[in-house]
Amino acid sequence: MPQYSQPNLDNFVRGSFAFGRIKQFLTSAGDIFESSQSAKAFALGPDSDIARVNVAYVDPISQKLLDYVGSIASNMAMVTITPERGFSGFVPSLNNSATYTPGLAPGRILMWPSDLYDSRFLPSGYSAVNDTLVREDPVIDIIEYFEDVPSLQTARSDKQYVYDTLPFGADDCFVMIPVYGRRRATIVAQAITQACDMTLKGVNFRLNDPTSVTFPEIQLDTDNIAAGAVVRQLYNAETDGAFDFLILQFSPTVAGTSVNLRVTTTDKA
Amino acid sequence: MSKVQAPPVTSKIGPVAGITDRTQAQFTNQVSTNPSTGGETRSKVATYFTRPPRPGEPTDILYNGDRQWLKLTLVLQTAGPVAVGTSSKIVPVLSGQGVLLNTGVPFTLIVAKGTRVYIAATGVNRVLVQEEPLPWLEQITASIGNVVAAISGLFAKK
């Protein structure tokens, strides 16, 4: 389980960096990061699994935030950065110059994921006794530039998850891969010793619903991998739908199965 | 034939204070030029890290100009905001009472002797500081002061 930590971007300034970077695993959808450094630009880092990050800053011109009961005045302005769109411009942190209502706290730049993530989620059919679960916790990667940037690079790098041998318990093995905002994913699996069934599902997290503890999953594809054979499955967000996570369920027909898996996710169409 | 005596070296109005030989250039050395230190003529380049203001603490002094004239060049390397000024009342930083530095743009000012340069920021920022002494400005100022004093003395004696 990753640990939440609050990075101090002042250390990047002291280290003569031209930018500050927040890169770490998400522990929950409520992870919020703050910066006391003013910025010249914001961009998603190349290693980010999270596709949408909110950046809030103090706006001296009061803005009205509309909600369903009316409107309230606030000094907070917010912008969402994505792989397609960064944000350029001087953003002051105004950390200790003033305090802001209602919390009477000094101003900061706040950053948090707009995508939902539930670290407690368990795939349907998963048994903690018999099954194994390999969850790739999503990485949030935000770059805050301290200097003017001639051209702002916002694109994410392709990501590849390589499992030489998946861990199997008494029964199935589940693999969860984050695909926030990804357009395509390529899944290549080989059943090395024994045949195995592979099922591909997609899931979107939602806010906590006290009446239900299960999240709807959508089955996208299923294959039977013969012993020694290699199977390829493709995930296309345009045709299959946009999901937060892909779930791969490997169900061995015989005990002692060994599976080699490689998953590649990309933003390219 | 009588001997012609040379005219007296002093004028009829008496000796003039401060100027004894107008054929020689006057040099008044007001600045210490101890060759063992040379501190008054050396340039200095350094990186200055600002800090967030703390309640009750005075504004930070970037340069205390009580020793000499100076050409001060500042380059802000981070986003800021950082304000500089010759008055300690440059806080709040964005109040407009100081001069805001622009990132990557050198800001140069000639600091007269006896002038302090204050700096204020809302957080940790990196500022390149280049100090170039201008000792001749002090000598020129001293020489001008001597001439003014001498002329004033002439009129006072009259």
XYZ file of C-alpha atoms in Angstrom:
427
model
C 0.000 0.000 0.000
C 1.694 3.289 -1.028
C 2.189 5.973 1.555
C 0.840 9.461 1.086
C 3.486 12.160 1.365
C 3.396 15.901 0.850
C 6.348 17.024 -1.263
C 7.952 20.391 -0.596
C 8.506 22.207 -3.869
C 10.707 24.768 -2.106
C 13.415 22.117 -2.138
C 13.429 22.188 -5.920
C 14.119 25.921 -5.814
C 16.951 25.435 -3.359
C 18.318 22.702 -5.630
C 18.453 25.135 -8.571
C 15.732 23.297 -10.483
C 13.725 25.133 -13.111
C 10.651 23.091 -12.198
C 9.101 21.231 -9.320
C 7.646 17.767 -9.763
C 5.048 15.877 -7.757
C 5.233 12.236 -8.739
C 3.913 9.524 -6.493
C 1.346 6.771 -6.174
C -2.181 7.751 -5.318
C -3.434 6.391 -2.047
C -6.998 7.611 -2.506
C -9.124 9.954 -4.575
C -8.803 12.456 -1.752
C -5.055 13.018 -2.074
C -4.399 16.746 -2.242
C -1.030 18.325 -2.844
C -0.051 21.882 -2.099
C 2.625 24.216 -3.349
C 3.934 27.405 -1.814
C 5.841 28.188 -4.985
C 4.377 30.480 -7.584
C 4.328 28.995 -11.054
C 4.837 30.011 -14.642
C 3.102 26.936 -16.069
C 1.538 23.616 -15.115
C 1.633 20.384 -17.072
C 0.932 16.711 -16.565
C 4.139 14.770 -16.255
C 5.039 12.106 -18.784
C 4.585 9.274 -16.285
C 1.120 10.192 -15.059
C -1.628 7.593 -15.035
C -4.106 10.195 -13.876
C -5.403 12.051 -16.909
C -7.130 14.985 -15.234
C -5.661 17.081 -12.451
C -7.330 20.084 -10.872
C -5.172 23.084 -9.987
C -6.676 25.656 -7.656
C -5.151 29.035 -6.890
C -6.093 32.289 -5.248
C -7.806 34.671 -7.595
C -7.877 38.281 -6.393
C -10.983 38.883 -8.465
C -13.786 37.153 -6.667
C -15.492 34.460 -8.662
C -18.956 33.175 -8.106
C -19.253 29.434 -7.895
C -22.669 28.231 -8.839
C -24.171 25.284 -7.076
C -27.624 23.867 -7.091
C -28.885 26.103 -4.297
C -27.506 29.412 -5.530
C -24.196 31.148 -5.868
C -21.387 31.827 -3.439
C -18.453 34.177 -3.735
C -15.000 32.671 -3.557
C -11.445 33.757 -4.211
C -10.573 30.312 -5.526
C -10.013 29.800 -9.228
C -9.551 26.350 -10.667
C -8.216 24.906 -13.883
C -8.016 21.276 -15.033
C -4.877 20.147 -16.819
C -4.884 17.117 -19.097
C -2.483 15.481 -21.541
C -4.044 17.628 -24.238
C -4.006 20.894 -22.349
C -1.551 22.384 -19.890
C -1.776 25.807 -18.326
C 0.659 28.652 -18.998
C 0.743 31.911 -17.120
C 1.921 33.350 -13.839
C 0.046 31.724 -10.973
C 0.928 33.278 -7.612
C 0.880 31.089 -4.557
C 0.443 34.027 -2.170
C 1.370 31.719 0.616
C 1.927 33.963 3.569
C 0.876 37.366 2.338
C -2.701 37.036 3.383
C -5.247 34.690 4.835
C -8.433 33.692 3.117
C -11.883 33.048 4.395
C -13.471 30.975 5.677
C -10.553 28.929 6.980
C -8.304 31.977 7.516
C -5.446 29.957 6.065
C -2.599 31.397 3.981
C -2.914 31.010 0.259
C -1.483 27.998 -1.507
C -1.693 26.354 -4.892
C -3.644 23.116 -4.471
C -3.555 20.146 -6.832
C -5.667 17.000 -6.727
C -6.816 14.328 -9.190
C -10.104 14.900 -10.937
C -10.254 11.205 -11.836
C -11.856 8.900 -9.295
C -9.877 6.148 -7.663
C -10.843 3.664 -4.989
C -7.914 1.841 -3.466
C -10.307 -0.555 -1.712
C -11.913 -1.809 -4.900
C -11.949 -5.563 -5.408
C -12.946 -7.157 -8.717
C -16.183 -9.097 -8.812
C -15.586 -12.771 -8.192
C -12.370 -12.114 -6.319
C -11.715 -14.301 -3.311
C -9.108 -13.181 -0.834
C -8.587 -16.809 0.168
C -8.062 -18.459 -3.186
C -7.235 -15.693 -5.611
C -4.312 -13.310 -6.121
C -4.605 -9.664 -7.047
C -1.963 -7.565 -8.790
C -3.039 -3.926 -8.633
C -1.021 -1.227 -10.340
C -1.656 1.845 -8.207
C -2.088 4.930 -10.393
C 0.727 7.426 -10.486
C 0.043 11.139 -10.374
C 2.729 13.217 -12.081
C 2.494 17.007 -12.050
C 5.167 19.415 -13.178
C 5.158 23.020 -11.954
C 7.490 25.280 -13.888
C 9.232 28.161 -12.104
C 10.581 29.729 -15.285
C 9.008 30.702 -18.581
C 8.656 27.697 -20.865
C 8.992 28.380 -24.602
C 6.838 25.371 -25.500
C 4.806 23.429 -22.993
C 5.015 19.643 -23.393
C 1.908 17.987 -21.980
C 1.773 14.568 -23.656
C 2.074 11.387 -21.613
C 4.470 8.604 -22.406
C 3.233 5.152 -23.347
C 3.330 2.785 -20.404
C 4.217 -0.869 -20.404
C 3.523 -3.376 -17.664
C 5.575 -6.536 -17.922
C 4.916 -9.617 -15.801
C 7.335 -12.378 -16.505
C 5.296 -14.792 -14.412
C 1.980 -13.939 -12.806
C 1.488 -15.087 -9.216
C -1.244 -17.686 -8.872
C -2.767 -18.966 -5.688
C -5.238 -21.779 -5.513
C -7.470 -20.261 -8.143
C -7.575 -17.127 -10.308
C -5.188 -14.219 -10.738
C -6.562 -10.718 -11.239
C -4.498 -7.893 -12.730
C -5.711 -4.274 -12.526
C -4.186 -1.704 -14.905
C -5.029 2.051 -14.824
C -6.159 3.425 -18.188
C -7.386 6.909 -17.276
C -7.700 8.824 -20.539
C -5.832 6.168 -22.493
C -7.072 5.581 -26.017
C -5.701 2.108 -26.602
C -4.164 -0.784 -24.748
C -2.557 -3.910 -26.107
C -2.646 -7.081 -24.013
C -0.373 -9.968 -24.946
C -0.496 -13.087 -22.775
C 1.156 -16.474 -23.035
C 0.149 -19.537 -21.083
C 3.537 -21.129 -20.606
C 2.736 -24.492 -19.066
C -1.001 -25.050 -18.869
C -4.033 -23.662 -20.677
C -5.750 -20.671 -19.188
C -8.836 -18.509 -19.738
C -8.335 -14.751 -19.961
C -11.178 -12.276 -19.459
C -10.847 -8.543 -20.059
C -13.153 -6.144 -18.186
C -13.400 -2.417 -17.729
C -14.519 -0.547 -14.599
C -15.296 3.068 -13.709
C -15.135 4.030 -10.063
C -17.823 6.121 -8.511
C -18.276 8.093 -5.344
C -19.043 6.089 -2.274
C -22.535 4.598 -2.402
C -23.600 3.301 1.018
C -26.293 1.109 -0.497
C -23.951 -0.805 -2.735
C -20.393 -2.000 -2.396
C -19.902 -3.269 -5.908
C -19.004 -1.219 -8.931
C -20.336 -2.160 -12.332
C -17.815 -3.905 -14.521
C -18.191 -4.394 -18.228
C -16.782 -7.471 -19.895
C -14.948 -6.539 -23.047
C -13.352 -9.736 -24.260
C -12.589 -13.318 -23.308
C -10.148 -15.843 -24.697
C -8.867 -19.308 -24.031
C -5.109 -19.554 -24.148
C -3.866 -22.986 -25.030
C -0.743 -24.261 -23.336
C 2.253 -22.541 -24.910
C 0.058 -20.266 -27.030
C 0.073 -16.474 -27.168
C -3.105 -14.429 -27.265
C -3.531 -10.746 -28.054
C -6.427 -8.588 -26.951
C -6.960 -4.982 -27.854
C -8.699 -2.277 -25.885
C -9.918 0.747 -27.842
C -11.600 3.500 -25.862
C -13.511 4.706 -28.904
C -15.275 1.392 -29.436
C -15.070 -0.260 -26.009
C -15.707 2.816 -23.888
C -13.514 4.927 -21.615
C -12.671 3.278 -18.312
C -10.643 4.043 -15.234
C -9.131 0.582 -14.888
C -8.842 -2.565 -16.959
C -9.235 -5.867 -15.137
C -7.639 -9.001 -16.493
C -8.821 -12.209 -14.948
C -6.802 -15.347 -15.586
C -8.606 -18.571 -14.775
C -6.387 -21.641 -15.088
C -8.010 -24.842 -16.206
C -5.361 -26.867 -14.435
C -3.378 -26.036 -11.356
C 0.222 -24.997 -11.844
C -0.431 -22.507 -14.594
C 2.274 -20.045 -15.517
C 1.333 -16.954 -17.503
C 3.514 -14.310 -19.082
C 1.762 -10.993 -19.549
C 2.607 -7.690 -21.194
C 0.231 -4.728 -21.288
C 0.971 -1.534 -23.208
C -1.190 1.555 -22.820
C -1.008 4.612 -25.057
C -2.673 7.970 -25.669
C -2.166 7.729 -29.387
C -5.184 7.002 -31.559
C 71.023 98.386 -11.547
C 68.669 97.078 -8.880
C 67.913 93.387 -8.552
C 64.472 92.351 -9.721
C 62.876 90.234 -7.134
C 60.626 87.339 -8.063
C 56.971 87.895 -7.293
C 55.741 86.287 -4.067
C 54.260 82.757 -4.338
C 51.216 83.894 -2.432
C 48.587 86.115 -3.898
C 47.778 89.522 -2.540
C 44.705 88.126 -0.846
C 46.729 85.523 0.968
C 47.094 81.765 0.576
C 43.986 79.903 -0.747
C 42.939 77.038 1.464
C 42.768 73.598 -0.151
C 44.584 74.489 -3.378
C 48.318 74.835 -3.021
C 49.648 73.968 -6.425
C 47.373 74.419 -9.402
C 49.901 72.830 -11.706
C 49.476 69.436 -10.073
C 46.286 67.340 -10.227
C 44.627 66.937 -6.896
C 43.888 63.384 -5.713
C 42.058 62.840 -2.500
C 41.911 59.178 -1.640
C 38.750 58.648 0.382
C 38.606 54.895 -0.169
C 40.840 52.344 1.434
C 42.921 50.530 -1.132
C 44.767 48.193 1.144
C 46.358 45.767 -1.303
C 46.201 42.979 1.267
C 42.388 42.957 1.253
C 41.320 44.721 -1.979
C 37.809 44.283 -0.706
C 36.567 47.621 -1.988
C 37.329 46.895 -5.644
C 36.285 43.284 -5.986
C 33.095 42.215 -7.718
C 30.857 39.680 -6.109
C 28.438 37.195 -7.662
C 26.205 35.042 -5.523
C 22.800 33.404 -5.333
C 20.352 34.788 -2.819
C 17.427 32.707 -1.569
C 14.481 34.706 -0.359
C 12.314 33.481 2.462
C 8.648 33.897 3.355
C 7.940 36.886 5.544
C 7.593 36.178 9.213
C 5.243 38.260 11.340
C 7.061 40.814 13.413
C 10.366 40.485 11.609
C 11.829 43.405 9.657
C 12.179 43.386 5.899
C 15.277 41.554 4.717
C 18.232 43.689 3.629
C 19.782 42.550 0.375
C 22.608 45.085 0.379
C 23.776 47.431 3.091
C 25.427 50.281 1.212
C 27.228 51.989 4.011
C 30.660 51.278 2.535
C 30.654 52.375 -1.057
C 28.832 53.079 -4.246
C 27.767 49.973 -6.068
C 26.216 48.749 -9.295
C 23.771 46.038 -8.271
C 22.344 43.627 -10.836
C 19.561 41.222 -9.874
C 18.136 38.357 -11.913
C 15.133 36.461 -10.601
C 15.411 32.801 -11.582
C 12.075 31.537 -10.310
C 8.484 32.658 -10.629
C 8.459 35.089 -7.711
C 6.885 37.400 -6.798
C 9.919 39.225 -5.439
C 10.024 42.940 -4.720
C 13.055 45.142 -4.108
C 13.311 48.721 -2.965
C 15.288 51.260 -1.005
C 12.633 51.506 1.657
C 11.815 48.838 4.188
C 8.117 49.348 3.516
C 7.889 47.167 0.424
C 5.618 44.594 2.079
C 3.059 43.319 1.010
C 5.035 42.163 -1.988
C 2.291 42.878 -4.503
C 1.345 46.243 -2.999
C 3.379 48.158 -5.567
C 5.611 49.878 -3.010
C 8.667 48.011 -4.283
C 9.834 47.065 -7.736
C 8.753 43.594 -8.842
C 11.472 41.543 -10.484
C 10.648 39.749 -13.737
C 11.849 36.192 -14.173
C 15.005 36.050 -16.262
C 15.172 39.820 -16.787
C 18.203 41.580 -15.229
C 17.359 44.515 -13.014
C 20.222 46.978 -12.510
C 20.460 49.889 -10.120
C 23.259 52.160 -8.958
C 23.301 52.142 -5.175
C 24.686 55.300 -3.605
C 26.775 55.062 -0.491
C 24.548 54.995 2.536
C 21.591 53.462 0.671
C 20.122 50.131 1.692
C 18.445 47.767 -0.724
C 15.581 45.729 0.741
C 14.084 42.572 -0.679
C 10.786 40.817 0.022
C 9.048 37.731 -1.328
C 6.077 35.528 -0.539
C 8.184 32.366 -0.493
C 11.514 30.811 -1.350
C 12.879 32.226 -4.590
C 16.245 32.219 -6.280
C 17.868 35.557 -7.141
C 21.233 35.981 -8.819
C 23.068 38.922 -7.289
C 25.960 40.670 -8.974
C 27.769 43.453 -7.108
C 30.184 45.691 -8.966
C 31.896 48.337 -6.812
C 32.090 51.886 -8.158
C 34.809 53.405 -5.939
C 35.510 56.256 -8.385
C 32.019 57.599 -7.836
C 32.874 58.102 -4.209
C 36.122 59.821 -5.135
C 34.331 62.043 -7.584
C 31.750 62.823 -4.962
C 34.490 63.622 -2.440
C 36.348 65.811 -4.896
C 33.221 67.701 -5.771
C 32.619 68.123 -2.100
C 36.124 69.528 -1.614
C 35.744 72.001 -4.454
C 32.407 73.152 -3.115
C 33.916 73.527 0.329
C 36.834 75.532 -1.024
C 34.654 77.862 -3.030
C 32.377 78.306 -0.053
C 35.421 79.126 2.018
C 36.492 81.815 -0.449
C 33.178 83.569 -0.187
C 33.150 83.154 3.579
C 36.555 84.900 3.897
C 35.381 87.806 1.754
